[in-house]
Amino acid sequence: MANFGGHAIPGSFFLLLGFWLTVKYVLQHYWRTNQPKGRQITPPFFKKMEYFEGGFQIFAAFVGIMVEQFVVDGPHAHLFNKDGNPWVKLMNWQHSTMYLFFGIAGIALVASNVSKLVPAGVDRLTISLALFVEGFLFYFHVHNRPHLDAHIHSLLLAAVFCGSASAMLEVFIRDNIILEMLRGGLFILQGSWFYQIGFVLYPPSGKQWDLEEHSNVMFVTMCFCWHIAVALLLVTCTFSLVWFTVKRFSARGRDIEIGMRNTSSKSNSQKALLEESDEE
Amino acid sequence: MANFGGHAIPGSFFLLLGFWLTVKYVLQHYWRTNQPKGRQITPPFFKKMEYFEGGFQIFAAFVGIMVEQFVVDGPHAHLFNKDGNPWVKLMNWQHSTMYLFFGIAGIALVASNVSKLVPAGVDRLTISLALFVEGFLFYFHVHNRPHLDAHIHSLLLAAVFCGSASAMLEVFIRDNIILEMLRGGLFILQGSWFYQIGFVLYPPSGKQWDLEEHSNVMFVTMCFCWHIAVALLLVTCTFSLVWFTVKRFSARGRDIEIGMRNTSSKSNSQKALLEESDEE
Amino acid sequence: MANFGGHAIPGSFFLLLGFWLTVKYVLQHYWRTNQPKGRQITPPFFKKMEYFEGGFQIFAAFVGIMVEQFVVDGPHAHLFNKDGNPWVKLMNWQHSTMYLFFGIAGIALVASNVSKLVPAGVDRLTISLALFVEGFLFYFHVHNRPHLDAHIHSLLLAAVFCGSASAMLEVFIRDNIILEMLRGGLFILQGSWFYQIGFVLYPPSGKQWDLEEHSNVMFVTMCFCWHIAVALLLVTCTFSLVWFTVKRFSARGRDIEIGMRNTSSKSNSQKALLEESDEE
Amino acid sequence: MANFGGHAIPGSFFLLLGFWLTVKYVLQHYWRTNQPKGRQITPPFFKKMEYFEGGFQIFAAFVGIMVEQFVVDGPHAHLFNKDGNPWVKLMNWQHSTMYLFFGIAGIALVASNVSKLVPAGVDRLTISLALFVEGFLFYFHVHNRPHLDAHIHSLLLAAVFCGSASAMLEVFIRDNIILEMLRGGLFILQGSWFYQIGFVLYPPSGKQWDLEEHSNVMFVTMCFCWHIAVALLLVTCTFSLVWFTVKRFSARGRDIEIGMRNTSSKSNSQKALLEESDEE
């Protein structure tokens, strides 16, 4: 991971996840506010989104673990050997561990949609746990690095732990649009900050930053605040865009629900209806 | 900002904001407690107050950013140059960043009154964020200063972060008069403490304080508690004064609501009534 | 305060306050659980208890401030003089500040019983603030002391800050018997720990403790846990004792309410009834 | 305790407690979700489980204290002697103190089932306190040890304090299956981590770990995350196993309640029915 690409890949992943969550929760919020009070049946379209999200998380985590393990200079699933150095490629093992927990969060998301047995909130708990583990491992990762390097990673930790706390709150306060947007925004912030770390530590232009210069530390701190402002702006724009797009479509198709049902293919509509009637 | 005036200006701003918030929330509390249960329509007068508050915040933030950027020895919107020193006037850029977030809070306040689309609580979230960013930037600001200087600024941080936490709580616990008064009081405390910092670090009398003397640190800690007591007293007095003034006026005009409607000019009363019927 | 008596006086005060709070809240809890659902009128007896408590707090705080200021070697209300040492008897001023906030808490308690204007929870907020200020001043107090001295005071801070947090929670979660007992128990713990500090730092037997010995620090830590267990035991015993006493009396007098009314003298029963009808 | 067995015994105890809690809360959750809304009577079977749990805790705590005190090289209930070393076997005393608080939690659990006088939530408060005291004493325990030793114990503290916080939350948020599973899982994590500490510090294979090697610290951190994943897996499996077992049995015996009643012996069924009618 010690290059620009190694920070751009997780950055892109988190940006994508952040936008996905924002769009998903805006759609759900639109649905909730436009629903007559008596009916609380979520359309199968939302379930499909969550299956897709969970499935993608599981797939990405699996690929991530495989790549980290079986890349040319990877550990190839060996944890220790009999030679001098006791542990083989601990960095790759740590990244695999982080991916594992995002995979677990994906499994929990799928499971909580498949079965009503899974208590509501388990998906939030596991994503909170995945972020916690990510931050926890990063925290001991950062040790003994140059000043700017340690500082820029500890700012990442701020985003990670806030995301974890926000997801944990959602276990108890459900369907709160502000918390949902906050979580989406914190993923976007995390993603954009991964890119920033890449640009600072491995500048594609080639001009190295002075990692011990105090003014660089001060600039990076301020830059983090700008990323917060940009994440806020992006969430707001996404919210407005999705809201007004759905409003126009739902007005044209007369009913958002009908519009959404049509997107689900005819073939499994029978099954979807059955599932729907299982919902509480 | 390294002079008395540079601390008196934000101090006055926060004092003003603190008193404004206290008055606004006492009026709203009076309204809530004197309202018959069935009716929950807020009069247009409160909306006007919030428009004014938001507009003023946006205006002040804009002026603040312009002044910080285009003052004689400011950065003039240049972030870096090709010479030895990589960053131009980082201090001015940091202050601009702080103002930016207070401007965003102003925009959120106006937006949440203009449109019902904006989820309730976004205004509290953005003011909480603005305070958090202020504290966050100050925290790294303070580094490497003399003992008393660092201590007096870290006491400011206590007020700033408590204010941020209190505003964040208001996202979830709305219309709680104690939290609202607490937020007002913490702004007053912050404002009066800015003045205190000015008096200690840049005494107008000219007699310098010994910045490394331990007893000065102890005195300043105790002085902070006195500021808390004064802020408590000021909030209590403002509460009582506003309450009894409104009570007398409302008794004379027979109905507070009618009294307030009269303050809104006739010309836009038609529009106000339409807005009012949009309220939930 | 640098002697055994100087720790025994606040210790006795906090022990007394802790037992008083425990008894008061057990009585209120008994009342709540034995009340038919429709009636929520608190009897004037409880109001009297709170007047007495608030009045005593104000009186004790006033006496405390006077003693600290006008004791023979006190500051006599002088904060600074023109000589070498800038601040006069800062320790006495700090203790006066602590008393001031307990006085404010007393005023808030009386005020919230006198007038319905005072929002519910202000009394808890001010007691929380008083504990916070006590802990805040102690925190900077402890600096630069021998190891055991610093440690034994920081254990006191644990009790103080937990009490502050518990009282702050009560602002939002009212009439929760567990939180009320917790607050009472934490005051008892604080009181008994003050005595322990006195016994360790100024042993009446005269045999000095070694303030740098590590095993002494370890013993004191464990001893704090024993004080927690004793505080738990005392709260439990007080709870049971008060509960069964009240139960027996209320059974004999057939109705606890009638029993309590009789304790309020006939002369002000007319006024009490008027107050009662003002209750919500 | 400075050997493998000294870590395996508490480890086994916490693993057992964790599984017990998971099973108990799954059964209660099954009961709650399969109960018609009007009836909220818990069957006597659950009370029996809690009596057993509380009784076992009291018994284990008593045995633990006795063993720590009267083992061959123990303090034999002497706290200090007149010789040079002031305190006798502080380590044994500290362990006794920890056991004492788990004993208190057991007493509270039994008491809250015996009498309705005990406020709901006292059992959670005392278990939270027991975990807090355990963490609190461990925290000062760890001081002045080699790097890996201190680190591996501070990871234990993470599990202990999370468990304490989770139990404290349960005082206010009752019957939340996620919190209950979390508590069970954290006990399992604590138990398995005790075993891990034993394997690292006192390896049964005899090959010592290098306690200052940085890569060992990094591996142990990652290993803690694996233990979290395993605890999650174990809780999930236990949940599913218990749920489907109960479902099958309840389907066969037509009614889970009847099935459970039969497990309670005939002899005390009369008493149980009386107790049941006392329930609220």
mmCIF file of N, CA and C in Angstrom, chain D residues 48-84:
data_model
loop_
_atom_site.group_PDB
_atom_site.id
_atom_site.type_symbol
_atom_site.label_atom_id
_atom_site.label_comp_id
_atom_site.label_asym_id
_atom_site.label_seq_id
_atom_site.Cartn_x
_atom_site.Cartn_y
_atom_site.Cartn_z
ATOM 1 N N LYS D 48 -35.967 -18.924 37.706
ATOM 2 C CA LYS D 48 -35.067 -19.981 38.177
ATOM 3 C C LYS D 48 -33.672 -19.808 37.609
ATOM 4 N N MET D 49 -33.622 -19.493 36.288
ATOM 5 C CA MET D 49 -32.320 -19.285 35.649
ATOM 6 C C MET D 49 -31.543 -18.180 36.355
ATOM 7 N N GLU D 50 -32.255 -17.094 36.701
ATOM 8 C CA GLU D 50 -31.574 -15.970 37.316
ATOM 9 C C GLU D 50 -31.153 -16.284 38.750
ATOM 10 N N TYR D 51 -31.992 -17.054 39.460
ATOM 11 C CA TYR D 51 -31.580 -17.486 40.800
ATOM 12 C C TYR D 51 -30.301 -18.310 40.699
ATOM 13 N N PHE D 52 -30.309 -19.248 39.737
ATOM 14 C CA PHE D 52 -29.142 -20.102 39.572
ATOM 15 C C PHE D 52 -27.899 -19.272 39.242
ATOM 16 N N GLU D 53 -28.065 -18.338 38.293
ATOM 17 C CA GLU D 53 -26.946 -17.494 37.877
ATOM 18 C C GLU D 53 -26.399 -16.685 39.051
ATOM 19 N N GLY D 54 -27.330 -16.043 39.781
ATOM 20 C CA GLY D 54 -26.925 -15.228 40.914
ATOM 21 C C GLY D 54 -26.264 -16.073 41.991
ATOM 22 N N GLY D 55 -26.879 -17.223 42.281
ATOM 23 C CA GLY D 55 -26.328 -18.107 43.298
ATOM 24 C C GLY D 55 -24.928 -18.583 42.927
ATOM 25 N N PHE D 56 -24.766 -18.932 41.646
ATOM 26 C CA PHE D 56 -23.455 -19.385 41.200
ATOM 27 C C PHE D 56 -22.414 -18.272 41.317
ATOM 28 N N GLN D 57 -22.814 -17.046 40.957
ATOM 29 C CA GLN D 57 -21.883 -15.918 41.072
ATOM 30 C C GLN D 57 -21.449 -15.706 42.516
ATOM 31 N N ILE D 58 -22.437 -15.767 43.434
ATOM 32 C CA ILE D 58 -22.112 -15.573 44.851
ATOM 33 C C ILE D 58 -21.160 -16.684 45.315
ATOM 34 N N PHE D 59 -21.498 -17.927 44.938
ATOM 35 C CA PHE D 59 -20.677 -19.065 45.345
ATOM 36 C C PHE D 59 -19.252 -18.940 44.783
ATOM 37 N N ALA D 60 -19.154 -18.641 43.482
ATOM 38 C CA ALA D 60 -17.832 -18.532 42.841
ATOM 39 C C ALA D 60 -17.015 -17.413 43.470
ATOM 40 N N ALA D 61 -17.686 -16.277 43.760
ATOM 41 C CA ALA D 61 -16.975 -15.155 44.359
ATOM 42 C C ALA D 61 -16.459 -15.537 45.750
ATOM 43 N N PHE D 62 -17.313 -16.254 46.514
ATOM 44 C CA PHE D 62 -16.922 -16.657 47.860
ATOM 45 C C PHE D 62 -15.716 -17.604 47.809
ATOM 46 N N VAL D 63 -15.810 -18.616 46.924
ATOM 47 C CA VAL D 63 -14.692 -19.555 46.784
ATOM 48 C C VAL D 63 -13.435 -18.815 46.347
ATOM 49 N N GLY D 64 -13.597 -17.910 45.372
ATOM 50 C CA GLY D 64 -12.441 -17.155 44.865
ATOM 51 C C GLY D 64 -11.751 -16.377 45.976
ATOM 52 N N ILE D 65 -12.550 -15.689 46.798
ATOM 53 C CA ILE D 65 -11.968 -14.893 47.889
ATOM 54 C C ILE D 65 -11.257 -15.806 48.881
ATOM 55 N N MET D 66 -11.909 -16.905 49.241
ATOM 56 C CA MET D 66 -11.308 -17.839 50.202
ATOM 57 C C MET D 66 -9.974 -18.372 49.679
ATOM 58 N N VAL D 67 -9.975 -18.793 48.390
ATOM 59 C CA VAL D 67 -8.747 -19.343 47.808
ATOM 60 C C VAL D 67 -7.640 -18.296 47.807
ATOM 61 N N GLU D 68 -7.963 -17.092 47.349
ATOM 62 C CA GLU D 68 -6.944 -16.033 47.290
ATOM 63 C C GLU D 68 -6.385 -15.714 48.678
ATOM 64 N N GLN D 69 -7.251 -15.800 49.703
ATOM 65 C CA GLN D 69 -6.810 -15.432 51.048
ATOM 66 C C GLN D 69 -6.034 -16.563 51.726
ATOM 67 N N PHE D 70 -6.536 -17.812 51.589
ATOM 68 C CA PHE D 70 -6.004 -18.882 52.443
ATOM 69 C C PHE D 70 -5.187 -19.917 51.674
ATOM 70 N N VAL D 71 -4.780 -19.556 50.427
ATOM 71 C CA VAL D 71 -3.827 -20.382 49.712
ATOM 72 C C VAL D 71 -2.502 -20.350 50.498
ATOM 73 N N VAL D 72 -1.621 -21.345 50.239
ATOM 74 C CA VAL D 72 -0.410 -21.491 51.064
ATOM 75 C C VAL D 72 0.370 -20.177 51.215
ATOM 76 N N ASP D 73 0.653 -19.503 50.048
ATOM 77 C CA ASP D 73 1.424 -18.248 50.145
ATOM 78 C C ASP D 73 0.509 -17.026 50.103
ATOM 79 N N GLY D 74 -0.701 -17.149 50.594
ATOM 80 C CA GLY D 74 -1.655 -16.035 50.583
ATOM 81 C C GLY D 74 -1.535 -15.181 51.831
ATOM 82 N N PRO D 75 -2.329 -14.124 51.921
ATOM 83 C CA PRO D 75 -2.205 -13.202 53.060
ATOM 84 C C PRO D 75 -2.922 -13.692 54.319
ATOM 85 N N HIS D 76 -3.747 -14.748 54.216
ATOM 86 C CA HIS D 76 -4.503 -15.236 55.375
ATOM 87 C C HIS D 76 -5.223 -14.118 56.109
ATOM 88 N N ALA D 77 -5.894 -13.234 55.319
ATOM 89 C CA ALA D 77 -6.707 -12.146 55.874
ATOM 90 C C ALA D 77 -5.904 -11.121 56.676
ATOM 91 N N HIS D 78 -4.566 -11.170 56.564
ATOM 92 C CA HIS D 78 -3.765 -10.091 57.148
ATOM 93 C C HIS D 78 -3.494 -9.032 56.086
ATOM 94 N N LEU D 79 -3.777 -7.788 56.408
ATOM 95 C CA LEU D 79 -3.564 -6.726 55.432
ATOM 96 C C LEU D 79 -2.190 -6.089 55.601
ATOM 97 N N PHE D 80 -1.730 -5.936 56.860
ATOM 98 C CA PHE D 80 -0.379 -5.383 57.057
ATOM 99 C C PHE D 80 0.248 -5.997 58.305
ATOM 100 N N ASN D 81 1.566 -5.972 58.337
ATOM 101 C CA ASN D 81 2.271 -6.448 59.512
ATOM 102 C C ASN D 81 3.246 -5.372 59.984
ATOM 103 N N LYS D 82 3.898 -5.630 61.094
ATOM 104 C CA LYS D 82 4.734 -4.559 61.685
ATOM 105 C C LYS D 82 6.136 -4.505 61.087
ATOM 106 N N ASP D 83 6.441 -5.449 60.141
ATOM 107 C CA ASP D 83 7.803 -5.509 59.591
ATOM 108 C C ASP D 83 8.018 -4.433 58.527
ATOM 109 N N GLY D 84 9.124 -4.620 57.801
ATOM 110 C CA GLY D 84 9.508 -3.631 56.777
ATOM 111 C C GLY D 84 8.437 -3.417 55.716
#
